[in-house]
Each structure stands twice: as C-alpha cells, then as structure tokens.
XYZ file of C-alpha atoms in Angstrom:
765
model
C 0.000 0.000 0.000
C 1.085 3.575 -0.637
C 1.979 5.772 2.324
C -1.092 7.951 1.794
C -3.240 4.844 1.712
C -1.688 3.410 4.869
C -2.204 6.679 6.721
C -5.768 6.924 5.396
C -5.068 10.523 4.479
C -7.626 12.866 2.965
C -5.583 13.109 -0.241
C -7.445 11.598 -3.174
C -6.031 8.342 -4.494
C -4.711 8.182 -8.032
C -2.641 6.037 -10.358
C 0.450 7.319 -8.524
C -0.540 5.256 -5.497
C -0.584 2.155 -7.668
C 2.813 3.043 -9.102
C 4.097 3.460 -5.560
C 2.704 0.021 -4.731
C 4.545 -1.394 -7.730
C 7.762 0.094 -6.349
C 7.206 -1.813 -3.100
C 6.541 -5.030 -5.036
C 9.833 -4.657 -6.898
C 11.755 -3.831 -3.706
C 10.164 -6.689 -1.772
C 10.962 -9.311 -4.405
C 14.390 -7.813 -5.024
C 15.293 -8.237 -1.360
C 13.507 -11.525 -0.555
C 13.920 -13.218 -3.937
C 11.319 -14.241 -6.490
C 11.113 -18.012 -6.350
C 10.117 -20.052 -3.301
C 13.621 -21.476 -3.226
C 15.198 -17.993 -3.152
C 12.801 -16.816 -0.466
C 13.467 -19.879 1.688
C 17.215 -19.341 1.391
C 16.798 -15.656 2.270
C 14.746 -16.557 5.334
C 17.329 -19.096 6.465
C 20.078 -16.460 6.117
C 18.024 -13.956 8.113
C 17.423 -16.481 10.890
C 21.141 -17.218 11.130
C 21.920 -13.510 11.421
C 19.240 -13.057 14.064
C 20.808 -15.824 16.137
C 24.353 -14.450 15.915
C 23.417 -10.757 16.185
C 20.874 -10.261 18.913
C 19.861 -6.821 17.619
C 19.833 -7.504 13.876
C 16.767 -6.140 12.123
C 16.019 -7.612 8.665
C 15.641 -5.110 5.810
C 12.031 -4.064 5.191
C 10.833 -5.956 8.291
C 8.676 -2.991 9.298
C 6.860 -3.226 5.965
C 5.466 -6.574 7.043
C 4.967 -6.402 10.808
C 3.266 -3.426 12.434
C 0.231 -1.194 12.418
C -0.705 0.806 9.336
C 0.986 3.878 10.831
C 4.158 1.944 11.666
C 4.409 0.528 8.150
C 3.834 3.994 6.684
C 6.473 5.576 8.925
C 8.966 2.853 8.006
C 8.469 3.396 4.278
C 8.660 7.161 4.656
C 11.991 6.931 6.500
C 13.767 5.357 3.546
C 13.785 8.688 1.721
C 14.159 10.948 4.723
C 17.268 12.569 6.146
C 15.739 11.956 9.577
C 16.671 8.284 9.093
C 20.301 9.358 8.914
C 19.977 11.046 12.271
C 19.089 7.669 13.704
C 22.237 6.359 12.048
C 24.299 8.738 14.180
C 25.693 10.845 11.368
C 28.408 13.187 12.623
C 29.674 15.877 10.213
C 33.400 16.543 10.613
C 35.279 18.210 7.796
C 38.773 16.812 8.416
C 38.032 13.149 9.073
C 40.169 12.057 6.084
C 43.219 13.017 8.138
C 42.817 9.756 10.046
C 44.403 8.076 7.013
C 47.525 10.262 7.182
C 50.703 8.145 7.582
C 52.078 8.214 11.113
C 55.758 7.942 10.141
C 57.333 11.323 9.369
C 59.163 10.013 6.284
C 56.023 8.365 4.897
C 54.040 11.546 5.541
C 56.503 13.784 3.695
C 56.701 11.337 0.773
C 52.941 11.152 0.650
C 52.660 14.947 0.536
C 55.260 15.109 -2.257
C 53.500 12.450 -4.330
C 50.137 14.127 -3.797
C 51.488 17.417 -5.116
C 53.060 15.725 -8.145
C 49.931 13.743 -9.000
C 47.654 16.774 -8.593
C 49.891 18.748 -10.927
C 49.952 15.853 -13.401
C 46.155 15.754 -13.333
C 45.995 19.392 -14.323
C 48.176 18.498 -17.306
C 46.259 15.334 -18.102
C 42.929 17.137 -18.197
C 44.247 19.254 -21.033
C 45.795 16.417 -23.054
C 44.345 13.862 -25.417
C 42.249 11.449 -23.311
C 43.463 7.920 -22.792
C 41.725 5.010 -21.174
C 43.646 3.765 -18.131
C 41.831 0.513 -17.520
C 45.032 -1.229 -16.456
C 48.289 -0.130 -14.887
C 50.325 1.143 -17.832
C 53.105 3.566 -18.486
C 51.945 6.904 -19.792
C 49.807 9.789 -18.713
C 46.150 10.450 -19.343
C 42.599 9.990 -18.157
C 39.519 8.637 -19.884
C 37.134 10.935 -21.730
C 34.445 10.280 -19.107
C 36.883 11.227 -16.337
C 37.969 14.415 -18.099
C 34.360 15.504 -18.530
C 33.565 14.650 -14.904
C 36.532 16.562 -13.479
C 36.012 19.602 -15.676
C 32.279 19.776 -15.005
C 31.300 19.231 -18.626
C 29.019 16.338 -17.644
C 27.705 17.972 -14.493
C 24.256 18.442 -15.960
C 22.764 15.772 -13.715
C 21.828 13.554 -16.649
C 24.833 11.236 -16.471
C 24.173 7.733 -15.202
C 25.747 6.022 -12.221
C 27.734 3.897 -14.640
C 29.169 7.010 -16.289
C 30.134 8.551 -12.961
C 31.632 5.253 -11.793
C 33.591 4.916 -15.017
C 34.998 8.427 -14.570
C 35.878 7.782 -10.932
C 37.487 4.450 -11.805
C 39.683 6.141 -14.392
C 40.762 8.723 -11.805
C 41.775 6.049 -9.275
C 43.690 4.137 -11.944
C 45.414 7.336 -13.022
C 46.572 7.894 -9.439
C 47.840 4.306 -9.220
C 49.695 4.666 -12.531
C 51.403 7.871 -11.520
C 52.314 6.471 -8.103
C 53.904 3.462 -9.752
C 55.860 5.596 -12.211
C 56.942 8.097 -9.581
C 57.915 5.298 -7.228
C 60.160 3.830 -9.914
C 61.699 7.244 -10.591
C 62.297 7.993 -6.924
C 63.643 4.528 -6.220
C 66.237 5.062 -8.916
C 67.525 8.062 -6.985
C 66.964 6.473 -3.532
C 64.971 9.569 -2.669
C 61.812 8.112 -1.159
C 60.219 5.215 0.631
C 57.753 3.027 -1.215
C 53.997 3.142 -0.823
C 52.834 0.077 1.082
C 50.099 -0.688 -1.429
C 48.276 0.567 -4.497
C 44.499 0.845 -4.735
C 42.369 -0.023 -7.731
C 38.618 -0.063 -8.164
C 36.495 -3.055 -9.015
C 32.776 -3.574 -9.292
C 30.308 -5.696 -7.341
C 32.968 -7.685 -5.518
C 34.754 -8.807 -8.699
C 38.089 -7.287 -9.600
C 37.978 -5.948 -13.139
C 41.252 -4.576 -14.443
C 39.793 -3.195 -17.642
C 37.207 -0.520 -16.955
C 36.483 2.043 -19.631
C 33.745 4.436 -20.637
C 31.304 1.625 -21.384
C 31.448 0.276 -17.826
C 28.069 -0.610 -16.368
C 29.299 -1.027 -12.804
C 26.982 0.374 -10.153
C 28.939 -0.553 -7.030
C 32.632 0.200 -6.638
C 35.078 -1.332 -4.188
C 38.645 -0.339 -3.464
C 40.970 -3.338 -3.655
C 44.607 -3.610 -2.600
C 47.220 -4.179 -5.270
C 50.662 -5.246 -4.129
C 53.281 -2.638 -5.161
C 55.298 -5.373 -6.861
C 52.392 -6.559 -9.034
C 49.711 -5.182 -11.294
C 46.972 -7.506 -10.075
C 44.903 -7.410 -6.892
C 45.799 -9.746 -4.040
C 42.269 -11.121 -3.992
C 39.065 -10.563 -5.884
C 36.356 -10.979 -3.280
C 34.500 -8.789 -0.763
C 36.568 -10.178 2.091
C 39.553 -8.235 0.745
C 37.749 -4.961 0.018
C 39.293 -1.862 1.584
C 36.162 0.277 1.344
C 32.967 0.749 -0.646
C 32.116 3.617 -2.982
C 28.473 4.568 -3.431
C 27.279 6.786 -6.252
C 24.031 8.742 -6.447
C 23.552 10.620 -9.721
C 20.661 12.697 -8.380
C 22.830 14.413 -5.813
C 20.742 12.917 -3.002
C 23.457 12.556 -0.349
C 21.081 10.806 2.043
C 20.469 8.022 -0.489
C 24.196 7.600 -1.055
C 24.678 7.348 2.703
C 21.940 4.724 2.956
C 23.584 2.580 0.277
C 26.970 2.934 1.948
C 25.528 1.995 5.339
C 23.997 -1.152 3.891
C 27.210 -2.379 2.284
C 29.487 -1.408 5.154
C 27.564 -3.824 7.362
C 28.641 -6.606 5.004
C 32.241 -5.389 5.274
C 32.151 -6.012 9.023
C 30.571 -9.421 8.439
C 33.072 -10.514 5.771
C 36.160 -9.258 7.612
C 36.474 -10.443 11.236
C 39.676 -8.397 11.568
C 37.861 -5.146 10.733
C 38.215 -2.527 13.524
C 36.534 0.356 11.732
C 35.581 1.084 8.138
C 36.097 3.758 5.519
C 33.610 4.630 2.794
C 33.180 7.112 -0.061
C 30.033 8.676 -1.487
C 29.810 10.388 -4.876
C 26.910 12.701 -5.684
C 27.414 14.082 -9.196
C 30.817 15.829 -8.812
C 30.776 16.009 -4.993
C 32.757 13.380 -3.072
C 32.669 12.726 0.670
C 34.880 10.482 2.769
C 33.146 8.613 5.601
C 34.647 6.863 8.629
C 32.474 4.366 10.517
C 33.598 3.928 14.129
C 31.724 2.137 16.906
C 29.312 4.945 17.718
C 29.358 7.337 14.802
C 29.292 7.641 11.049
C 31.713 10.562 10.586
C 31.522 12.323 7.227
C 33.869 14.838 5.634
C 32.784 18.018 3.918
C 32.131 17.996 0.174
C 35.158 17.656 -2.093
C 34.153 19.194 -5.410
C 35.985 17.309 -8.138
C 35.645 20.255 -10.526
C 37.789 22.471 -8.271
C 41.511 22.216 -7.695
C 41.028 22.264 -3.903
C 38.463 19.456 -3.871
C 40.353 17.272 -6.333
C 43.652 17.700 -4.473
C 41.989 16.818 -1.152
C 40.602 13.592 -2.587
C 43.902 12.676 -4.256
C 45.604 13.228 -0.899
C 43.148 10.836 0.769
C 43.777 8.125 -1.834
C 47.554 8.499 -1.633
C 47.335 8.461 2.185
C 45.568 5.098 2.033
C 48.511 3.801 0.001
C 51.126 4.967 2.517
C 49.383 4.545 5.889
C 49.751 1.627 8.268
C 47.468 -1.387 7.949
C 45.579 -0.481 11.122
C 44.742 2.956 9.656
C 42.809 1.186 6.910
C 40.671 -0.268 9.696
C 42.356 -3.668 10.059
C 43.448 -5.411 13.243
C 47.181 -6.278 13.082
C 46.762 -8.811 15.891
C 44.415 -10.959 13.782
C 45.554 -12.294 10.404
C 44.232 -14.831 7.912
C 46.530 -17.679 6.872
C 45.430 -18.432 3.320
C 47.657 -21.503 3.096
C 46.113 -23.270 6.088
C 42.766 -21.454 5.936
C 42.585 -20.342 9.546
C 42.800 -17.147 11.560
C 45.900 -16.472 13.626
C 44.786 -14.512 16.687
C 46.980 -12.898 19.331
C 45.261 -12.890 22.708
C 46.737 -10.400 25.199
C 47.048 -10.412 28.966
C 48.297 -12.606 31.728
C 46.975 -16.040 32.593
C 45.706 -16.954 36.073
C 48.929 -18.956 36.631
C 51.419 -16.742 34.802
C 52.195 -13.038 35.070
C 53.812 -12.978 31.627
C 51.877 -10.387 29.628
C 53.162 -11.481 26.232
C 50.219 -12.309 23.942
C 49.464 -15.950 23.254
C 48.668 -17.223 19.778
C 45.451 -19.043 18.956
C 44.254 -20.588 15.714
C 40.614 -20.458 14.667
C 38.790 -21.701 11.630
C 35.230 -21.056 12.713
C 33.723 -17.628 13.355
C 30.819 -18.292 15.715
C 29.500 -14.758 16.204
C 29.589 -12.272 13.328
C 29.638 -8.491 13.821
C 27.572 -7.409 10.815
C 26.170 -4.253 12.370
C 27.483 -0.702 12.203
C 27.498 0.390 15.816
C 28.048 -1.019 19.264
C 30.579 -3.440 20.715
C 31.117 -5.342 17.436
C 31.328 -8.573 19.405
C 32.863 -11.497 17.525
C 33.481 -15.052 18.675
C 35.790 -17.831 17.488
C 36.254 -21.494 18.367
C 40.028 -21.759 18.675
C 42.984 -23.858 19.761
C 46.456 -22.888 20.969
C 47.825 -25.698 18.794
C 47.524 -25.190 15.017
C 47.457 -28.964 14.567
C 44.258 -29.065 16.654
C 42.489 -26.157 14.983
C 39.644 -28.507 14.012
C 39.339 -29.707 17.623
C 38.991 -26.352 19.395
C 38.849 -26.152 23.169
C 38.812 -22.366 23.680
C 36.366 -19.606 22.864
C 37.891 -16.286 21.775
C 35.672 -13.283 22.439
C 36.581 -10.024 20.703
C 34.657 -6.817 21.502
C 34.776 -3.047 21.937
C 33.087 -2.244 25.282
C 32.835 1.231 26.783
C 35.496 2.075 29.338
C 36.922 4.882 31.419
C 40.177 6.236 30.063
C 43.177 5.626 32.329
C 41.093 4.130 35.128
C 42.029 1.021 37.094
C 38.361 0.428 37.876
C 37.500 -3.170 36.958
C 33.757 -2.961 37.633
C 33.067 -2.888 33.862
C 35.874 -5.252 32.869
C 34.538 -8.694 31.958
C 37.944 -10.357 32.400
C 38.333 -9.009 35.937
C 34.749 -9.958 36.792
C 35.157 -13.542 35.561
C 38.491 -13.966 37.343
C 36.954 -12.710 40.595
C 33.930 -15.012 40.253
C 36.031 -18.123 39.648
C 38.421 -17.306 42.508
C 35.599 -16.718 44.987
C 33.759 -19.895 43.996
C 36.891 -22.052 44.151
C 37.763 -20.642 47.586
C 34.388 -21.969 48.742
C 35.127 -25.375 47.223
C 32.517 -25.031 44.485
C 33.095 -26.967 41.270
C 33.398 -24.427 38.438
C 32.794 -26.923 35.613
C 29.491 -25.204 34.836
C 31.003 -21.710 34.897
C 32.738 -19.790 32.142
C 36.434 -19.455 33.035
C 38.934 -16.961 31.582
C 42.184 -18.486 30.324
C 43.704 -15.103 29.527
C 42.701 -11.757 28.115
C 43.119 -8.013 28.127
C 43.294 -4.949 25.914
C 44.411 -5.547 22.326
C 47.546 -3.630 21.371
C 48.293 -2.145 17.957
C 52.012 -2.246 18.705
C 54.377 -2.185 21.679
C 53.418 1.389 22.557
C 49.706 1.731 21.767
C 46.558 0.082 23.069
C 43.689 -0.196 20.620
C 40.908 2.215 21.578
C 38.780 5.076 20.301
C 41.720 7.470 20.460
C 43.875 5.316 18.187
C 41.029 4.989 15.684
C 40.540 8.765 15.485
C 44.202 9.741 15.678
C 45.292 12.322 14.466
C 41.976 14.204 14.784
C 41.144 13.006 18.305
C 42.070 16.467 19.581
C 39.352 18.045 17.444
C 36.635 15.469 18.101
C 36.034 15.246 21.828
C 36.127 11.680 23.106
C 34.451 11.221 26.464
C 36.925 10.306 29.219
C 34.367 8.103 30.938
C 31.040 6.456 30.129
C 28.231 8.860 30.861
C 25.015 7.785 32.474
C 23.181 5.431 30.150
C 25.838 4.959 27.507
C 26.923 1.488 28.555
C 23.361 0.534 29.236
C 22.280 1.535 25.762
C 25.210 -0.125 24.006
C 22.859 -2.651 22.465
C 24.622 -3.107 19.111
C 21.695 -1.783 17.126
C 21.917 0.376 14.031
C 18.849 2.434 14.729
C 18.732 3.627 18.315
C 19.708 7.220 19.011
C 22.343 8.099 21.569
C 21.517 9.592 24.970
C 21.039 13.350 24.999
C 24.363 13.898 26.766
C 26.253 12.366 23.843
C 24.054 13.397 20.943
C 25.793 15.368 18.220
C 24.782 19.012 17.974
C 22.733 19.267 14.800
C 21.744 22.500 13.124
C 19.085 23.163 10.552
C 21.517 22.434 7.713
C 21.875 18.860 8.907
C 18.306 18.151 7.870
C 19.562 18.300 4.299
C 22.823 16.525 5.183
C 24.841 19.702 4.604
C 28.270 19.793 6.213
C 29.905 22.984 7.405
C 33.424 23.665 6.174
C 34.653 24.304 9.706
C 35.672 21.549 12.101
C 33.096 20.823 14.773
C 33.710 19.530 18.251
C 31.556 16.518 19.137
C 31.551 13.989 21.948
C 32.110 10.309 21.178
C 32.006 7.584 23.857
C 35.390 6.109 24.719
C 35.861 2.391 24.014
C 38.676 -0.094 24.283
C 39.334 -3.173 22.167
C 39.384 -6.227 24.437
C 39.901 -9.905 23.745
C 39.322 -12.895 26.024
C 40.177 -16.585 25.788
C 37.459 -18.544 27.611
C 36.604 -22.122 28.515
C 34.597 -24.301 28.215
C 33.240 -24.324 24.673
C 29.502 -24.831 24.556
C 26.838 -25.163 21.925
C 23.953 -22.686 21.481
C 20.443 -23.402 22.680
C 19.180 -23.975 19.124
C 21.503 -26.999 18.912
C 19.562 -28.772 21.680
C 17.361 -31.672 20.670
C 14.401 -31.380 23.042
C 12.592 -29.128 25.547
C 13.836 -31.465 28.284
C 17.448 -30.620 27.484
C 16.511 -26.933 27.370
C 14.940 -27.034 30.845
C 18.037 -28.712 32.310
C 20.339 -26.151 30.695
C 18.231 -23.198 31.869
C 18.075 -24.573 35.406
C 21.866 -24.929 35.538
C 22.356 -21.423 34.190
C 20.049 -19.886 36.791
C 21.705 -21.924 39.559
C 24.985 -20.356 38.483
C 23.268 -16.959 38.310
C 22.068 -17.308 41.915
C 25.451 -18.427 43.267
C 27.295 -15.668 41.431
C 24.894 -13.130 42.892
C 24.769 -14.450 46.458
C 28.375 -15.575 46.880
C 30.285 -13.242 44.565
C 28.066 -10.167 44.481
C 27.591 -9.814 40.699
C 24.264 -9.326 38.913
C 24.327 -10.621 35.323
C 21.707 -8.283 33.754
C 21.598 -9.885 30.277
C 19.759 -13.216 30.406
C 18.991 -14.137 26.787
C 19.024 -17.036 24.328
C 22.544 -16.073 23.219
C 24.013 -15.960 26.719
C 23.232 -19.500 27.851
C 25.173 -22.404 26.354
C 24.952 -26.171 26.640
C 27.919 -28.416 27.440
C 28.210 -32.153 27.950
C 29.602 -33.561 31.205
C 29.797 -37.323 31.708
C 27.416 -37.891 28.823
C 24.740 -35.546 30.162
C 23.774 -32.055 29.111
C 24.608 -29.131 31.415
C 24.090 -25.384 31.153
C 26.594 -22.509 31.308
C 25.828 -18.814 31.812
C 28.105 -16.620 29.656
C 28.682 -13.014 28.569
C 29.282 -10.851 31.625
C 29.693 -7.648 29.617
C 26.688 -6.138 31.375
C 27.374 -7.672 34.803
C 27.936 -5.295 37.698
C 28.994 -5.531 41.324
C 26.097 -5.072 43.737
C 25.972 -4.087 47.372
C 24.491 -5.887 50.341
C 20.964 -5.053 49.162
C 21.762 -6.646 45.757
C 20.297 -3.746 43.812
C 21.958 -1.470 41.277
C 21.131 1.920 39.834
C 18.736 2.082 36.944
C 20.442 1.402 33.600
C 19.058 -0.025 30.391
C 21.034 -3.183 29.690
C 20.542 -6.426 27.801
C 18.870 -7.789 24.692
C 15.548 -6.028 23.864
C 13.551 -9.205 23.171
C 14.401 -10.497 26.653
C 14.765 -7.319 28.706
C 12.457 -6.731 31.643
C 9.741 -4.121 31.272
C 11.402 -1.801 33.785
C 14.639 -2.156 31.867
C 13.013 -1.434 28.505
C 11.319 1.658 29.886
C 14.595 2.757 31.464
C 12.644 3.516 34.631
C 14.202 4.911 37.790
C 13.456 1.689 39.663
C 16.647 -0.053 40.782
C 17.431 -3.286 38.964
C 17.621 -6.574 40.837
C 17.658 -10.320 40.264
C 13.909 -10.153 39.578
C 14.648 -8.388 36.298
C 16.861 -11.329 35.290
C 14.154 -13.813 36.263
C 11.678 -11.870 34.145
C 14.172 -12.148 31.269
C 14.286 -15.920 31.776
C 10.503 -16.022 31.449
C 10.808 -14.316 28.053
C 13.487 -16.811 26.980
C 11.181 -19.722 27.834
C 8.206 -18.115 26.086
C 10.236 -17.200 23.021
C 11.578 -20.708 22.509
C 8.236 -22.259 23.405
C 6.498 -20.341 20.632
C 9.233 -20.295 17.961
C 10.737 -23.688 18.666
C 14.154 -24.643 20.013
C 16.026 -26.226 17.107
C 16.958 -24.537 13.835
C 14.605 -26.878 12.014
C 11.668 -26.002 14.280
C 12.342 -22.281 13.991
C 12.568 -22.471 10.195
C 9.279 -24.354 10.017
C 7.634 -21.834 12.343
C 8.850 -18.943 10.192
C 7.578 -20.602 7.017
C 4.152 -21.116 8.625
C 4.041 -17.472 9.726
C 4.907 -16.259 6.238
C 2.149 -18.367 4.714
C -0.370 -16.919 7.169
C 0.800 -13.377 6.470
C 0.316 -13.916 2.741
C -3.233 -15.199 3.139
C -4.307 -12.866 5.950
C -2.977 -9.317 5.582
C -4.068 -8.431 9.133
C -2.415 -11.430 10.782
C 0.104 -10.537 13.497
C 2.441 -13.307 14.685
C 2.504 -13.936 18.428
C 5.272 -12.053 20.254
C 6.251 -10.163 17.073
C 6.263 -6.909 19.031
C 8.857 -8.375 21.396
C 11.303 -8.443 18.511
C 10.487 -5.467 16.310
C 9.910 -1.982 17.652
C 11.289 0.709 19.928
C 12.104 0.009 23.568
C 8.770 1.539 24.586
C 6.818 -0.496 22.027
C 8.435 -3.746 23.167
C 7.754 -2.831 26.812
C 4.102 -2.015 26.118
C 3.636 -5.263 24.195
C 5.076 -7.336 27.023
C 3.023 -5.476 29.615
C -0.149 -6.262 27.670
C 0.786 -9.949 27.424
C 1.492 -10.190 31.152
C -1.480 -8.128 32.318
C -3.257 -11.086 33.940
C -3.292 -14.873 33.839
C -5.996 -15.022 31.184
C -4.207 -12.616 28.860
C -0.859 -14.339 29.401
C -2.453 -17.669 28.561
C -4.256 -16.503 25.420
C -1.474 -14.288 24.034
C 1.525 -16.484 24.892
C 0.950 -19.955 26.357
C -1.728 -20.956 23.837
C 0.827 -20.414 21.046
C 3.436 -22.834 22.421
C 4.361 -25.722 20.194
C 2.608 -28.991 20.984
C 5.455 -31.402 20.178
C 6.651 -33.775 22.918
C 8.183 -31.954 25.851
C 6.669 -28.569 25.092
C 3.871 -29.183 27.583
C 6.507 -29.227 30.349
C 8.051 -26.024 28.956
C 4.568 -24.484 28.944
C 4.095 -25.418 32.596
C 7.495 -23.916 33.445
C 6.519 -20.646 31.793
C 3.287 -20.532 33.777
C 5.073 -21.193 37.083
C 7.713 -18.556 36.325
C 4.938 -16.114 35.534
C 3.168 -16.892 38.791
C 6.308 -16.455 40.885
C 8.175 -13.668 39.102
C 5.375 -11.507 37.709
C 2.154 -11.813 39.698
C 3.403 -9.904 42.712
C 1.977 -6.695 44.067
C 2.658 -3.894 41.576
C 4.396 -6.343 39.220
C 6.464 -3.949 37.131
C 7.768 -1.848 40.022
C 10.137 -4.242 41.771
C 11.261 -1.891 44.534
C 11.174 -4.774 47.006
C 13.418 -5.156 50.006
C 16.041 -7.877 50.020
C 14.007 -10.177 52.278
C 11.027 -10.148 49.913
C 13.270 -10.719 46.902
C 15.052 -13.546 48.721
C 11.750 -15.372 49.148
C 10.779 -14.905 45.492
C 14.246 -15.944 44.379
C 14.073 -19.043 46.607
C 10.665 -19.999 45.239
C 11.929 -19.604 41.685
C 15.037 -21.696 42.341
C 12.840 -24.414 43.856
C 10.634 -24.297 40.756
C 13.646 -24.640 38.457
C 15.038 -27.557 40.497
C 11.712 -29.388 40.332
C 11.429 -28.931 36.598
C 15.046 -29.977 36.105
C 14.376 -33.218 37.984
C 11.284 -33.885 35.890
C 13.134 -33.122 32.655
C 16.078 -35.311 33.683
C 13.764 -38.243 34.349
C 11.935 -37.745 31.059
C 15.204 -37.539 29.154
C 17.354 -40.182 30.813
C 14.827 -42.380 32.640
C 11.736 -42.438 30.433
C 8.770 -44.463 31.610
C 8.166 -47.780 29.775
C 4.979 -46.485 28.166
C-alpha cells in the first residue's frame, strides 16, 4: 500500500498510489527473492543472522509487521534525512586526516607524491584522453573522467555507470602515476615506497579493464601489491572500502547505500576494527569513517575544483602509505590463506602466569559475526592454541569493543576481571566451576608495543578536534545494544543544526563527543553449543536450570548481577554424557551491594529485557529483572521452537499466514520489532493477567513432545516472578526478593528433575 493509503489521508487516491505500490513489489521481491527457493534461502540467512546478532533487524521488516501507521512511517523513513539522524551521522570536515601516515618520512613522501599527481592531473585534463583501464606507463585519463573533473558532464543527466567509469579512471590514473613516480624515486633512492596501491572493481569482482562503457553500479577499493599489477584477492573479504554513487545528488540516499554495504564489510572481515567509505553525488565526493558509535563524514570535495580534487587525491595516496591499522584492520588478527585459519593474538596474563606477552590461537570457525554498524562489534571464534588441533577447538575467543573509562584502574566494567573474581571466589568456597565460564587469559588488544587499541587510536590524528568522552556517561553502557537504529543519549548526541536536515556539512571543524571504548579480547573455557543446537525441551529445561543456579550463586556468593539473560548468553555443554548449562557473557554484569540492587540502567537484549529495563525507569534493577528475562526466553523458545529446524518451520508457517491474511500478526512479534517503549508495552499487555498471558503467549506454544513441560514452566515462572503486588515496580526489600528468588530456584530444580527423568529415565509407556 502507498503511504497515503496506509495513513488513510484525505488526499485523493490516483494512479500514482498504484505506481508506488509497484515500487514496493519490486523492492520486496528484489530483497527476498522471487522463487520459493530464493525466499526460503533468504529466510534461512536472516534467521542465522538473528541468532548471531541479537539486535539484527532484517531489511524491510517494518513493511510486514506493524500497524498501518508503523508501516507507513517505516516506508517514509527510507527517503528521509531523519533516518540518517538515527544512524548517528556526525559531520566533521577533516576526518580524512585519520588516514595520514604516522611515520614522518612516509608523511613527507605522501605529501610530495600528492602534489606531483595533482599537478599531473591538471596536465592530463588538457591532453588527449586515454583510457587507463590497467596499470600502464603513460599519462592520461579517460574521456568520461575528463568531462567529470572539468564539469562538462555535471548536468545531472549522467548515469551512475558514467560517474563510476569516470571515478574508476581517476583512481587508476593515481595508481599509474604512483607506480611511475615510485620507480623514478627509487632510482635516486629519494623516497620510501607506498605500502600498497588501490584499484577499483565492481560488485565484488576485480575488473582490471574498466572504460567508458562500464556498467558497474557498485565500486570497491581493492589492494594491489606494489610489486604486481593484479589485486591480491578478488572478493568482498579483501575490500578496503565501498564507494556509493548517487547521480541525483541525493546525499542521504548515497549514505543509505553505503551503510547497507558497510555492514557486510564487518561481516566478511572479522579483523575489521573500523571502516572507511566514499560517497559520490554528481561531482561532490565525501569520505566517511564508521567507528563504533558514529558515522563521521567529511565536507564535500568538489571534483571540478583544484582544492576538492587535491583533497581527494591526498586521501587516496594516504591510504597507500598509511599503516594497515589505519585502513581499519586489526594487526593482531591475520588470515593464513595456506592453512585457511585465523591467527589470533590474545593479550594479557593467565591466572597462573604473570607474563603479559600475547598468546597465539588458531581459529577456523567464526561463531558470532559483527555485521552491524554500531556497538561493541562482538565477535566469537572457536580456537585452539595448537595449530594442529584447529579442528578440535577447546577455547572460545571473544573479541569486543566495550565502553570504558580512560586511564582508570576500575575493573567494575571489565569482563575479564569480573570472571576472574567469580572463579576465585567460587573455588575458595570449594565449588566446582565446571558449569562456569572461566577466563584463560585476556586483556586490551595492542596495535604495537606502545599503543593500546581504543577510540583514540582509531581517530588519531583528529582526536584532539573530536572530543572523546573520558568516561562512560550515564546510560551509555546501558544503551550499548549493538543496534543500528537507536539514538544516543542526549548527553552524547551530536549538535545538529538546521543544515543537517539536508545533510549539509559545514566547512569548519566541529567539536563533538564520542564515547570512549577499548578493544578487548578474552580466551574462555569451556566451549559450549547454542540453545538452538539442543534436541528437546527437556534438554533446554536442564540447561536453563543450571544457568540460573549459576546466576544465583554468582549473585549471592560473589556479588555480581548478570543483567543480560537471553538465548545467546546460555550455552549447553556435555559432562559425563549428560547435558549441562553454562551462563556466559558478563559484559553487562555489575557488582552489587548488600541489598543486591543497582542503579537504573538499560542493559541487555531487547527481546528479553524486563519491562522496567526497557522503559529505562528509575526503579533499581535486581535479580527479579533477570528472572523476568528468563521467562521471556522460555516463552520465546516455546512459541518459535528450540532447534533450527523447528524455527525455520515456524517462520515458514508465519509467512504463509501473512500472505493469506494481511491483518495477521504473529505472536510475540512486538517483542522483537519496535522501539524500547513499544516492546515494553507489548510485554506489559501480554502479562497483564493470567488469562491474557495464557491466550497471548501460552496458547501459542508448540505442541510437540516436551513442550507441555516447557509451557508449565513458563506458567510457574509467571506466577512467581510476575504476579506480585505492583508487578512492574520491583522496589522490594532484600528479604522479599530472597523469598521470590528461593521460590523460583525451587521451581527450576523441580522442573530440572522432571526433565532429567523424562530424558534419561523415560517411563516404559
């Protein structure tokens, strides 16, 4: 339906509404696929991403699930600069300086080459055009490039392919001149070599012959070794950055395209720390840097002016001279193409050894993919310290960018310190830690011997102009939910003027505040399997019971509240042939006082967050919020199914119903899609009373064997954790919470016993 139609506006309908509907048909089928086979594959891919990225939102999902107004608002946002505000756009004119070489010699050579190439371009634009589709000796640019740089084709009628062809010729010209000048300077021993050359390819395939007839719509910078004329690789995993072209001059659309593809860059490159990008709108070029909290964009570089062209040439040459980490790569994580595994340096001391030299691990499998723009960019690997045992991993490597306080020794937000403290306290009490995640080693990743990897090193050398917060401000850690759509707290929001509505960028540098983060890596044991790998509800109940037993002991004996109970943070392991559960991911955990309550912060995974948490209320958080999260985990898996196969079948059934009944709303869909307030309101409605909870949640549980027991568990959790006086204001004293917690632990123990008997001691009938 058209937006006017969805909003039931007073505007008369016309054929334009039908044309708008056709646009949505084309977009829908273009994204989801046309055939049933393509759509099934797309859905399977989406489900995998949803499991590995707790905050991933599928493209166009709001077109399918929501009220008429919500669907209309979602469609309207795709052409609105307001959408870019949600993407945390930060205008900063000099961001390209982050690519400047750090070595003095490299910097001076880069400046000299930039000046020579810019001067050569002025000459080339007045000479007979020549197509530079490959690295060749000689001087010249293509006819399309000459027209683009001189403004002859700036009428707005040129196609994306024409602009891309012109831009490709420019990049190849720069590479040619760098190669020639390098050879000249080497002969006189006057300069150091560039570390790499950059060429442009299209759609993930390196094409070394690109002329005026190119039909490429998507450009990618690829690395070419200085000793060769061919790219090292020809696949997206080796892309340096994406280039997005918008012939209409709509900068917001170019940004949207760049945002979409940069997500895939993070997914394809596990060693990606941050990402560069370029947008081209007619003759205006912008350089974009994506860091963990912001999309930082340069001012316009007008290719028809000497100043704009020289600035862009300088950026390209800088990328050829700068260090690998300035391209956005992690030097402590490298891919061994010969053996096809990652070589990962894990920093920090071990519990038994004070040696802080990093240890080397080898990993073939990436378990958690960071394919989102903002947040912690958490990645996970199954790894081994022995390369011969890379296919028999025994260690989990967790790589993330949490918020931190600069220069502070405070370990209250440090997952490594928290886990070490928990294990030490439990072992002192003689408690077996088999069912607890244990740190082998870990710490802050280092770029080199002198520099830790953090926000300052990403933004160097402009960190002095962009203010980086020295410490997390109230709410920033809590709202670090790895989404691409949530806005930052007011304290950290970029100052936006009226010009920003049109994505205009002031020529002057602007001071903004960016949260400070550090790059941390942990080696953890044991390795577990995710909940969707379990084979029955009985196994699930046992695993959940073990996880909450650990949760209770960690809280009561060690004084830490987990605050992020979710399907991703509970794993299953096997001990003596039987399934056990492990509670993981203490990123959000915090030390609590004797009353076991902490200040109000929004933490966790939206689908499983408590209602108080979602609403970011002033009520102090306690273990009851985590128990409420467990209820949502049970309900979620009870409705959607536990295994991958069950979840795929459920999704296929839902899609069929949506196609035949346009007003059908899947159960719990509002728990997954929507703002924090919308998710909170949906949960509150579901939990309003026993009858509503039964009809809106329990009646939708699967009916396969074992799900009746899971249904009963959900009901008992609801009775104990929710149906208390003033259920969503849990300002209860410790004694009252102790009783509720004890009742809940008793419930879990009883269900674990029943599940164990059903699984391992089934009755004869």
